[in-house]
Coordinates of C-alpha atoms and ligand atoms in Angstrom, one line a residue:
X87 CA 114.4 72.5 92.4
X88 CA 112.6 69.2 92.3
X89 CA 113.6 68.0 95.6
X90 CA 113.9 71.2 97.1
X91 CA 113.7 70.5 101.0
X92 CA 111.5 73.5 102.5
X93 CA 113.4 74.6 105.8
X94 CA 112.5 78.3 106.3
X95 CA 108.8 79.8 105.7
X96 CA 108.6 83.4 105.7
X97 CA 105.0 85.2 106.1
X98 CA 104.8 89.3 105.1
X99 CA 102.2 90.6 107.3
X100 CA 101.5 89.7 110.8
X101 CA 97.7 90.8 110.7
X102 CA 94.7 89.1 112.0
X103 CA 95.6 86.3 109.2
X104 CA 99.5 86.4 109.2
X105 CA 99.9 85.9 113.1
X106 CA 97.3 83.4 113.9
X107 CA 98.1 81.1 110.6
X108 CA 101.7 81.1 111.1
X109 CA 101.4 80.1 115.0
X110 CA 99.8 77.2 114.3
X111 CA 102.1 76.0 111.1
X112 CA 104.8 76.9 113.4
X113 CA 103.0 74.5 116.0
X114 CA 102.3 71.4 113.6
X115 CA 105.8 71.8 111.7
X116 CA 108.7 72.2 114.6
X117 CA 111.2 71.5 111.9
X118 CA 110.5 74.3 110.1
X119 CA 111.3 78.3 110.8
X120 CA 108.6 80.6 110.4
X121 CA 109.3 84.2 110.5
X122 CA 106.5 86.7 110.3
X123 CA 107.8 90.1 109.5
X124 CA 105.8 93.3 109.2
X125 CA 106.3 97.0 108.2
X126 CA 105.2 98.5 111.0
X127 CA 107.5 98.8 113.9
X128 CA 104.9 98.6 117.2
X129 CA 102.8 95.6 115.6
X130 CA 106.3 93.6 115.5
X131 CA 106.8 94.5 119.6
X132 CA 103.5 94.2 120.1
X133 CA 103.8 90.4 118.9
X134 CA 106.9 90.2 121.2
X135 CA 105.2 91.2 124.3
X136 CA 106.0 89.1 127.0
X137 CA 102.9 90.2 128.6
X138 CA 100.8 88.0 126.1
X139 CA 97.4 89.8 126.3
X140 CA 98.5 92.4 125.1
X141 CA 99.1 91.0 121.5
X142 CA 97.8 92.9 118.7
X143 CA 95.7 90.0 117.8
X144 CA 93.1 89.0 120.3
X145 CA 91.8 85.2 119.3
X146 CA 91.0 82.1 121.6
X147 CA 93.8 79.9 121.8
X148 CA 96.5 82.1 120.9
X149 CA 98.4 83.7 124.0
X150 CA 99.3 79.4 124.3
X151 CA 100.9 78.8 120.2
X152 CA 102.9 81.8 121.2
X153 CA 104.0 80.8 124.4
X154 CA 105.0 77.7 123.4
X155 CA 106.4 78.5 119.8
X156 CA 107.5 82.1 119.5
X157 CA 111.5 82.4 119.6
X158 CA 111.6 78.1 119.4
X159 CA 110.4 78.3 115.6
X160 CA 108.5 81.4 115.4
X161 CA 109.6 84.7 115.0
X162 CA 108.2 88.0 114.0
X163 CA 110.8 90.7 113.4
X164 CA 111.0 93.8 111.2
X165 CA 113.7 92.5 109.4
X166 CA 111.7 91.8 105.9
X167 CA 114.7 91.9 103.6
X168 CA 116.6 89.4 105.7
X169 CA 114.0 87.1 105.7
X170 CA 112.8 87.1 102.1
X171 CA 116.3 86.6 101.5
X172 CA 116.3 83.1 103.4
X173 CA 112.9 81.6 102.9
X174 CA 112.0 79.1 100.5
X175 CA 108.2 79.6 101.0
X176 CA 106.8 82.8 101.4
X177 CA 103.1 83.7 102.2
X178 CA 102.1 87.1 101.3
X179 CA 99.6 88.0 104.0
X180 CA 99.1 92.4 103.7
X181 CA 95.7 93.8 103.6
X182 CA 93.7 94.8 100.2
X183 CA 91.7 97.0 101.3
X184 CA 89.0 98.6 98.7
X185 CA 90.2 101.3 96.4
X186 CA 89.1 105.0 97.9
X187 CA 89.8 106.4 94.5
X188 CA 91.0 106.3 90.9
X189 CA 89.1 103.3 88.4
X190 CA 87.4 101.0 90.5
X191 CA 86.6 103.1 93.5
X192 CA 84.6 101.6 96.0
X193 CA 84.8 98.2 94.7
X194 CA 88.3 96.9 93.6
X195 CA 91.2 96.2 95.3
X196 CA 93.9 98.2 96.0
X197 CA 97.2 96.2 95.7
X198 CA 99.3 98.6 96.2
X199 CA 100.7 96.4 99.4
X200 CA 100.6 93.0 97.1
X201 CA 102.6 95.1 94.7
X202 CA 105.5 96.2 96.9
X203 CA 105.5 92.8 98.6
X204 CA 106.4 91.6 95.2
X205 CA 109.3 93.9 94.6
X206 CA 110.7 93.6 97.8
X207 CA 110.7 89.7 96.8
X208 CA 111.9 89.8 93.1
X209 CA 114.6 92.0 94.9
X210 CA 115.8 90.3 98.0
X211 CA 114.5 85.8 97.3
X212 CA 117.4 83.5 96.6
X213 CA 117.4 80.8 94.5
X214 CA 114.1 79.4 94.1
X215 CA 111.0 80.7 95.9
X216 CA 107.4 79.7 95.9
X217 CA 105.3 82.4 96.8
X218 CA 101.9 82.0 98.0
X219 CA 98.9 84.3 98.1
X220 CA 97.6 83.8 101.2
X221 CA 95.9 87.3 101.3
X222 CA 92.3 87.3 99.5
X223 CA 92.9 88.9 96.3
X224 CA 91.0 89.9 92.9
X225 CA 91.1 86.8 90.4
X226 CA 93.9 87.1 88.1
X227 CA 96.6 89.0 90.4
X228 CA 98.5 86.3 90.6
X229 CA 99.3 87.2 86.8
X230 CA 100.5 90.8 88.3
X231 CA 102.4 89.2 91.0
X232 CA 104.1 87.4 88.5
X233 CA 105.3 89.9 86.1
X234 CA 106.4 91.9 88.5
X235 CA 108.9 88.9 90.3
X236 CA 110.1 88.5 86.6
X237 CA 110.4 91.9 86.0
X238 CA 114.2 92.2 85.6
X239 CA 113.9 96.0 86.9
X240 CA 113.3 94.4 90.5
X241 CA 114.8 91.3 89.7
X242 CA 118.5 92.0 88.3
X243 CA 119.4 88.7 88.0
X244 CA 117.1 88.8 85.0
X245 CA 114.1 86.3 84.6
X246 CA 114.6 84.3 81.2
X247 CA 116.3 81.2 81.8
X248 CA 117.9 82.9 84.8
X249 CA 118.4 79.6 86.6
X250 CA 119.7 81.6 90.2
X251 CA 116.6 83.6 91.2
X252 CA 113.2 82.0 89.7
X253 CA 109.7 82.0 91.4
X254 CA 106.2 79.7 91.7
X255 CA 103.1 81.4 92.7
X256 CA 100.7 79.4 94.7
X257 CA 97.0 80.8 95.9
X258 CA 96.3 79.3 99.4
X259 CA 93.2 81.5 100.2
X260 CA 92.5 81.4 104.4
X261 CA 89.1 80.5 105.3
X262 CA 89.4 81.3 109.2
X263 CA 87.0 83.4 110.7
X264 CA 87.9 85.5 113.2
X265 CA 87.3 84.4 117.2
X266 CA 87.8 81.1 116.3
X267 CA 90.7 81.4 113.6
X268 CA 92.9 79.1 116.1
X269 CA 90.5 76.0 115.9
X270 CA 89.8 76.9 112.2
X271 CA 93.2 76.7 111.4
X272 CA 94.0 73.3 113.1
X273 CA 90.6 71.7 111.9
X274 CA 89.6 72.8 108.5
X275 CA 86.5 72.2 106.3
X276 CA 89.0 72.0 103.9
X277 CA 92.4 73.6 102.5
X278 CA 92.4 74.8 98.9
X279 CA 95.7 74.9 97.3
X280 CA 95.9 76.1 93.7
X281 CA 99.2 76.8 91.2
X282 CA 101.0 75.8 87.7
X283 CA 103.1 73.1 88.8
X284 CA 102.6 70.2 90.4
X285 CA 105.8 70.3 92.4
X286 CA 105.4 74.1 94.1
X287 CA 101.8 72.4 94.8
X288 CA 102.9 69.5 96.5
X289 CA 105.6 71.4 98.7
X290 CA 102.5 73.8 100.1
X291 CA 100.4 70.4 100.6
X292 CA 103.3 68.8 102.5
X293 CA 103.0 71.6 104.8
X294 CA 99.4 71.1 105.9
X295 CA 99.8 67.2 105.5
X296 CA 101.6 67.7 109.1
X297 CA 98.0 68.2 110.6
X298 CA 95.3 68.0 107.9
X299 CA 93.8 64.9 106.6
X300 CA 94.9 64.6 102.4
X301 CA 91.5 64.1 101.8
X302 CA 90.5 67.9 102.8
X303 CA 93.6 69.3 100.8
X304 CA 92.0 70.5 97.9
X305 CA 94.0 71.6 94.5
X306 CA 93.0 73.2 91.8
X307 CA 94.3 75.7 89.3
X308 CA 95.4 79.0 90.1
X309 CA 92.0 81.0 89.3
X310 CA 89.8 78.3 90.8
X311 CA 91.5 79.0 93.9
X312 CA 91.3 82.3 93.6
X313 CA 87.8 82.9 92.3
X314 CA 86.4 79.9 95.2
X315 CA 87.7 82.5 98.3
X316 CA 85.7 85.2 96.9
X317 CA 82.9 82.9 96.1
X318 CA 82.7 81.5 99.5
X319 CA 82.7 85.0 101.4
X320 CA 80.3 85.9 98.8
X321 CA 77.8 82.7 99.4
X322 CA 78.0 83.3 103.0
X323 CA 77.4 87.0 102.8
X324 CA 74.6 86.3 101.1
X325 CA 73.1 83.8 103.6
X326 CA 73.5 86.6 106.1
X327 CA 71.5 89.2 104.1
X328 CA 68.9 86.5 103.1
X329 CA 67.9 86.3 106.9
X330 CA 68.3 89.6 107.4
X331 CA 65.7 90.1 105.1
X332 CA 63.5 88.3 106.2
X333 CA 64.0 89.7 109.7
X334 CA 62.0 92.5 108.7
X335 CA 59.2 90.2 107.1
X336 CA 58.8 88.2 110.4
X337 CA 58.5 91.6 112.7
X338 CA 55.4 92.9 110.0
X339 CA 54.0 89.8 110.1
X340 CA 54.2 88.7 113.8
X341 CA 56.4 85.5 112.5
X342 CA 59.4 85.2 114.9
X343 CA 63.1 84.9 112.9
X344 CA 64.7 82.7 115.4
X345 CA 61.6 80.0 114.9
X346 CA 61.6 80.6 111.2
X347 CA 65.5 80.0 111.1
X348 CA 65.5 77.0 112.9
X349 CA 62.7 75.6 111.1
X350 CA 64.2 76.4 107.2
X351 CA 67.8 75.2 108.6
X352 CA 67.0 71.6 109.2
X353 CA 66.5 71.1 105.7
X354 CA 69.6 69.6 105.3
X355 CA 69.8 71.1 101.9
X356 CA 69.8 74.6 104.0
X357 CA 72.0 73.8 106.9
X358 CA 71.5 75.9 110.2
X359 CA 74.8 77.1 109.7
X360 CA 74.9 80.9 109.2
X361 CA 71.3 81.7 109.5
X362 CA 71.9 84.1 112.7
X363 CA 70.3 87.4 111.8
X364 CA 72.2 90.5 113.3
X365 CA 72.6 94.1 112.5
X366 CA 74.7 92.7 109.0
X367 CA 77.7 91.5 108.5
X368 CA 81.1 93.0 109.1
X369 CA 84.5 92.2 109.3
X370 CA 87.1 92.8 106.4
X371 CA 86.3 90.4 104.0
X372 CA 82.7 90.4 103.2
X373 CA 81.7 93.8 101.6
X374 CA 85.3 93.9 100.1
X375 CA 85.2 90.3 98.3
X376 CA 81.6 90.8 97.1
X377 CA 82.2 94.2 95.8
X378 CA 85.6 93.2 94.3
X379 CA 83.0 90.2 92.5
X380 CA 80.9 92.7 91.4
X381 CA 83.8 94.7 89.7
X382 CA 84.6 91.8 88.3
X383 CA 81.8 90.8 86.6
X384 CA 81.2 94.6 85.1
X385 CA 84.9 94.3 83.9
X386 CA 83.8 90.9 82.2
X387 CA 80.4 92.9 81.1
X388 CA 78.3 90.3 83.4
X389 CA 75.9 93.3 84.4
X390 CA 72.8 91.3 85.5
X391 CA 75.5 89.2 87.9
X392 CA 77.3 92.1 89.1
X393 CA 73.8 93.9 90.0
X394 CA 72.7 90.1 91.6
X395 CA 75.6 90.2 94.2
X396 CA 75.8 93.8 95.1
X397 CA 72.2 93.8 96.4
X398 CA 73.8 91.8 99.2
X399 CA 75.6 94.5 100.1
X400 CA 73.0 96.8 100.1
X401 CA 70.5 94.8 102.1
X402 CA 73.2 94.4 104.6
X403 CA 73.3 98.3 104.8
X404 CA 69.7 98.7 105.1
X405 CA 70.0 96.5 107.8
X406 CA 71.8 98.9 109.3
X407 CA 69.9 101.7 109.2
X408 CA 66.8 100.1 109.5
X409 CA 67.5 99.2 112.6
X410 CA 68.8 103.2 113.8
X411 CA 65.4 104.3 112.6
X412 CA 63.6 101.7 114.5
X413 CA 66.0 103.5 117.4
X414 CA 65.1 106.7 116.4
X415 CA 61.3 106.1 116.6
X416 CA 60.9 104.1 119.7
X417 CA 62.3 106.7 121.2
X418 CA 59.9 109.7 120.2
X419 CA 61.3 110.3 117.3
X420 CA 64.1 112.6 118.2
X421 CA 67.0 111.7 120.0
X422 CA 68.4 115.1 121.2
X423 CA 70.2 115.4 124.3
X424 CA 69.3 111.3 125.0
X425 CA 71.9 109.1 126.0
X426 CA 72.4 105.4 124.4
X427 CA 74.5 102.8 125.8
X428 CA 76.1 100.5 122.8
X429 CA 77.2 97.4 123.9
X430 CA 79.7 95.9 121.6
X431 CA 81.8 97.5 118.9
X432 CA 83.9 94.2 117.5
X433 CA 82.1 93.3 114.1
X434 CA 81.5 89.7 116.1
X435 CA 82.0 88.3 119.3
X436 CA 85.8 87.0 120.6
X437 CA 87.8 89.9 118.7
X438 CA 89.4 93.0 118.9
X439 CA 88.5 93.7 115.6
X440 CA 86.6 97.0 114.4
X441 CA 86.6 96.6 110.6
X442 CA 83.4 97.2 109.0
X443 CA 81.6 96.6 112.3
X444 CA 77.6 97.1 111.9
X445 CA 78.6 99.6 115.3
X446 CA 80.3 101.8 113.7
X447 CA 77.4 102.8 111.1
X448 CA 74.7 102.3 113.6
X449 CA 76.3 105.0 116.2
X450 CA 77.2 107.2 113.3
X451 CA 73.4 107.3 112.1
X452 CA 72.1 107.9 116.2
X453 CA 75.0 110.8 116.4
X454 CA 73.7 112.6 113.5
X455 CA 69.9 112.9 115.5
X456 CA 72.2 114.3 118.3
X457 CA 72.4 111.2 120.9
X458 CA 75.2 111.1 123.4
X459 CA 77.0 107.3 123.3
X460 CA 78.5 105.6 125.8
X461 CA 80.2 102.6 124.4
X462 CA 81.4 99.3 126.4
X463 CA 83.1 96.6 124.5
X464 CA 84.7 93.7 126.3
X465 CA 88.2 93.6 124.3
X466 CA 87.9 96.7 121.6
X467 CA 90.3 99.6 123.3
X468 CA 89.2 103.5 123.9
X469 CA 91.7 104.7 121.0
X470 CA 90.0 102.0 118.5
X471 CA 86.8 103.2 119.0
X472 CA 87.8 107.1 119.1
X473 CA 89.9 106.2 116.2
X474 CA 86.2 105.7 113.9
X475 CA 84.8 108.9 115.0
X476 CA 85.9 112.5 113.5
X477 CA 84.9 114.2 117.0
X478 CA 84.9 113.2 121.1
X479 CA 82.2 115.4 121.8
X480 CA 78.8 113.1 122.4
X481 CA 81.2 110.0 122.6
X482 CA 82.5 108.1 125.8
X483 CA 84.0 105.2 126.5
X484 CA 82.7 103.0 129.3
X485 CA 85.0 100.4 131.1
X486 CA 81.4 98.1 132.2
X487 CA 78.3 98.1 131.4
X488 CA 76.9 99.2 134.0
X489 CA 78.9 102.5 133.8
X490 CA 77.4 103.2 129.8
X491 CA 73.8 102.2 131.1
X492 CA 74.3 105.5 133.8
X493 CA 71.0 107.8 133.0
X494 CA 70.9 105.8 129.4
X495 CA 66.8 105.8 127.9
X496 CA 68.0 102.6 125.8
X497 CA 70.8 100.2 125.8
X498 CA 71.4 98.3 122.5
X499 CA 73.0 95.1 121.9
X500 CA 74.8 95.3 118.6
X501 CA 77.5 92.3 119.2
X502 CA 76.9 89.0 120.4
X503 CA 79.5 88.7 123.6
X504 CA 78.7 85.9 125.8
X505 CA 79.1 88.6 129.3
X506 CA 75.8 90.3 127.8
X507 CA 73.8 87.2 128.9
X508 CA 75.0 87.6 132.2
X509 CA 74.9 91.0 132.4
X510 CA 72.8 91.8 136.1
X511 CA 69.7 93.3 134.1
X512 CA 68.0 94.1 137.2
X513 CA 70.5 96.7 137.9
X514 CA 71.5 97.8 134.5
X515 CA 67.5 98.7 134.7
X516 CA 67.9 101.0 138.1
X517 CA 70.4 103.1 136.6
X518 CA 68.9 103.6 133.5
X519 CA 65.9 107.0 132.8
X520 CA 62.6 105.2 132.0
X521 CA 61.1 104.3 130.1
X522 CA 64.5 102.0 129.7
X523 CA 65.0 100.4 126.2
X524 CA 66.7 97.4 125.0
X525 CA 67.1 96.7 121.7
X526 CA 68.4 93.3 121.2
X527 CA 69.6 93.5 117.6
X528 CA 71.6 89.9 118.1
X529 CA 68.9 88.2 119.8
X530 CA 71.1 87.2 122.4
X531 CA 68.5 88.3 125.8
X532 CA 65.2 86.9 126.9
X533 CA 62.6 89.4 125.9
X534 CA 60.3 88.4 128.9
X535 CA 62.6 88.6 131.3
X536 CA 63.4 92.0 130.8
X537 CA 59.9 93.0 130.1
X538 CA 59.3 91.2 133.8
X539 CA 62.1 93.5 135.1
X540 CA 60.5 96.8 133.3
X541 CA 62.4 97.1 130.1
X542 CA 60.9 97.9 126.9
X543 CA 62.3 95.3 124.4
X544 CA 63.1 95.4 120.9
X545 CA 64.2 92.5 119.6
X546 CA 65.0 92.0 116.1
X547 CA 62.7 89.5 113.9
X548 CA 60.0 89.3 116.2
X549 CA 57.2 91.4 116.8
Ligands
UDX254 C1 93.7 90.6 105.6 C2 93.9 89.4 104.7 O1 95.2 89.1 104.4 C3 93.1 89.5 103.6 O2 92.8 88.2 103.1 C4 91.8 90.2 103.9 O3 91.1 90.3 102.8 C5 92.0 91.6 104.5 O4 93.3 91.7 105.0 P1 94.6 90.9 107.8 O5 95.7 90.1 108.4 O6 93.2 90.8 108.3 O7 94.8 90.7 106.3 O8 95.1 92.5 107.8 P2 95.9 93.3 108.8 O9 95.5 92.8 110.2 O10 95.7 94.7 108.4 O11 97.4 92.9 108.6 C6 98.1 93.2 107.4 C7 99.5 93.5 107.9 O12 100.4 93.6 106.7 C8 99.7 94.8 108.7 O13 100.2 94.5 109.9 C9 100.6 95.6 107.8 O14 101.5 96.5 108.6 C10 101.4 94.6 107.0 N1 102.0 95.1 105.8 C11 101.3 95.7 104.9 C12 103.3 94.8 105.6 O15 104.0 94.2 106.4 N2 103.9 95.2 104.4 C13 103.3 95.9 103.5 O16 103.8 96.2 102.4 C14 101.9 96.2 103.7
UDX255 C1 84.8 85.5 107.2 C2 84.7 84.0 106.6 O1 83.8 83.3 107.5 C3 86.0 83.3 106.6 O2 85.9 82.1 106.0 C4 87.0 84.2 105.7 O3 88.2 83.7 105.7 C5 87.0 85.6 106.3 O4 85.7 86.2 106.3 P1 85.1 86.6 109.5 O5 84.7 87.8 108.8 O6 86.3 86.6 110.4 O7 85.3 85.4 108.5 O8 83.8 86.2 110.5 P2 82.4 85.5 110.2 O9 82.2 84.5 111.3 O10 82.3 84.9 108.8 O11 81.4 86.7 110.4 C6 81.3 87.8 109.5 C7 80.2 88.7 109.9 O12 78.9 88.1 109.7 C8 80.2 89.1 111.4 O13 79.8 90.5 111.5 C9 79.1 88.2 112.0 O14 78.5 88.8 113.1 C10 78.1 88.1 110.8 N1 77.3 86.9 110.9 C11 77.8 85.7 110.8 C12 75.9 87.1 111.1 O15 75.4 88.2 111.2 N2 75.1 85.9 111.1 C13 75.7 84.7 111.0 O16 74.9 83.7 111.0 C14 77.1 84.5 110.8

């Protein structure tokens, strides 16, 4: 086991994580298989596509690590037993989403996908496997992940001193963010690495060795490494919400955010990093990590900490709606039988992905007063958009911007894509009923410019 040579990785879950961190291990370790396998049957073709932008994943950089690695050393099949059966690393990377119901609804996690992932390995690994939590997870499951891969129920080799089938758990938490998970992956801040022995340890490390400088490789115990992902979403959540707050100050006071964030981010001891103020933060790892923190800290009976962090999930929220109401009112208070164009439905720029997107609340919150929506997103699809709706009627799905602005009385900006710049206002502004609205709620447009064309501009944190 010592000198175990690592020849075949195997990666459950070919997500937004899975498939862009096993394309570029694939890239930076040729002499190495990877296969990514996945339950479902049309994400697996989907990643097979020789038509490559039309991979389920949409993220700079990737239509060239598949093209250059997929069917050399990277492979993404349905075949999960197979493939447990023959790796000696496997990274578990299924989603934990929050619990709808049960003891910790609306905050924990629910691992029912971690579980069966483990049960499919104690039943199918070989030899010895190190399995690594690559999926961010609620401190301590790696204790559950454990039992159950020792469990001799699933594993019927037995575990005690059974010297044919044993495990090592490893957490390797990802830090990519989405839209630029490619550049993340290849340069990162750091990699944090965390297990019980110093061997399964060292085998992940030689891994990332191939491309990442030892002195970013970062190793700690298994709850450190655990406990810092959730930490880190949770610190930069919090940044988010903290300039979000004071959005709101700056447009009572006639301060202006985007001057007030520049000027507190060159305190070094600040950073500029992360102050953008939006319409909150989405994505699938903010709200879940912080509220998984807060359950937590109640389980540990840390109430004055739990209550600490879930405000930054409600500020984020009230961002939200703040900013329909501000919709609502601009627009005489009542927006029956009005039309609003949204522009952008990803949670952020440079991704297909919908999960937790400010949009989705936002539109809900303007359908309820009885607007009519025509959406235009660069890269999110008709069905994904459709799909966070109960009902078509009031809903339509634009191919251009200029085809949601037709007969719109505002147009709002809800996700930062670069084309919105560029966008010809002047005739986005001819098309539109007057008075025409924008409200910039990324601050991505320049006000006076479109007041010089005729628009009526909000724009958020300024007055
Ligand atoms: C993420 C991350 O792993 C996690 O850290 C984050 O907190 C939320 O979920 P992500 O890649 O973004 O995963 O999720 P998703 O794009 O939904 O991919 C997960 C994949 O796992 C899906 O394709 C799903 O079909 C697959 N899956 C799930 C399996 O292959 N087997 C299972 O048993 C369950
Ligand atoms: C995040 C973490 O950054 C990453 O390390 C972790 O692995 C997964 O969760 P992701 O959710 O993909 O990544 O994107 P991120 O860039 O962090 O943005 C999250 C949300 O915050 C987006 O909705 C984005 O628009 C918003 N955001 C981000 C702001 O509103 N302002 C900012 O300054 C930065």
């Amino acid at each position: 086991m010592k000198n175990k040579l690592i020849k075949n990785i195997c990666c459950i879950g070919a997500g937004y994580v899975g498939g862009p961190t096993m394309s570029v291990i694939a890239l930076n370790c040729p002499n190495l298989r990877v296969d990514v396998v996945d339950i479902d049957k049309e994400k697996i073709e989907a990643w097979n596509t020789n038509d490559l932008s039309k991979l389920p994943v949409f993220e700079p950089g990737l239509e060239k690590l598949i093209k250059k690695c997929r069917g050399i050393n990277l492979f993404f099949s349905n075949n999960v037993e197979e493939n447990i059966a023959k790796a000696d690393i496997i990274f578990i990377s299924v989603n934990t989403p929050t619990k709808k119901k049960g003891i910790g609804a609306g905050f924990a996690s629910d691992l029912k996908w971690i579980e069966s992932s483990a049960r499919q390995i104690a039943k199918f690994a070989k030899g010895h496997t190190i399995v690594v939590e690559k999926s961010t997870l609620p401190v301590k499951t790696a204790e559950t992940i454990k039992v159950i891969l020792n469990s001799s129920d699933q594993n019927p080799s037995g575990n005690n001193g059974n010297k044919n089938k044993t495990f090592s758990i490893v957490s390797n938490p990802e830090f990519l963010a989405e839209g630029s998970a490619i550049n993340d992956l290849q340069y990162p801040d750091r990699v944090l690495i965390g297990g019980e022995d110093d061997n399964s340890i060292k085998l992940v490390k030689d891994i990332y060795m191939k491309w990442v400088d030892q002195s970013k490789i970062i190793t700690t115990n298994l709850w450190s490494s655990e406990l810092s992902k959730l930490v880190a979403n949770a610190f930069l959540a919090q940044r988010i919400s903290s300039i979000n707050s004071i959005s709101a100050i700056c447009e009572s006071t006639g301060a202006n955010i985007s001057e007030v964030a520049k000027a507190i981010g060159t305190d070094k001891r600040i950073g500029s990093e992360f102050l953008n103020p939006g319409p909150g933060f989405g994505g699938s790892c903010f709200k879940k990590d912080i509220l998984n923190l807060v359950y937590l800290c109640n389980y540990y009976g840390l109430k004055e900490v739990a209550d600490y962090w879930e405000k930054v999930v409600s500020i984020n929220l009230w961002q939200q709606n703040r900013i329909s109401s501000l919709v609502i009112i601009n627009l005489f208070g009542t927006l029956s039988d009005k039309k609003l164009a949204i522009f952008g439905f990803s949670f952020k720029a440079n991704t297909n992905d919908t999960r937790e997107s400010p949009s989705i609340n936002i539109s809900k919150n303007l359908l309820k007063e009885g607007a009519k929506l025509n959406f235009y997103d660069p890269k999110v699809n008709k069905k994904q958009i459709l799909s966070e709706f109960n009902t078509e009627s009031n809903v339509s799905i634009c191919n251009s911007a200029i085809k949601a602005a037709e007969g719109a009385d505002a147009v709002l900006v809800l996700t930062e894509w670069k084309e919105f710049k560029a966008l010809d206002w002047k005739n986005i502004f001819q098309v539109m009923r007057k008075p025409a609205w924008i409200f910039d709620a990324r601050i991505i447009l320049d006000k006076s410019l479109l007041e010089d064309i005729g628009f009526k501009v909000w724009s958020l944190g300024s007055s």
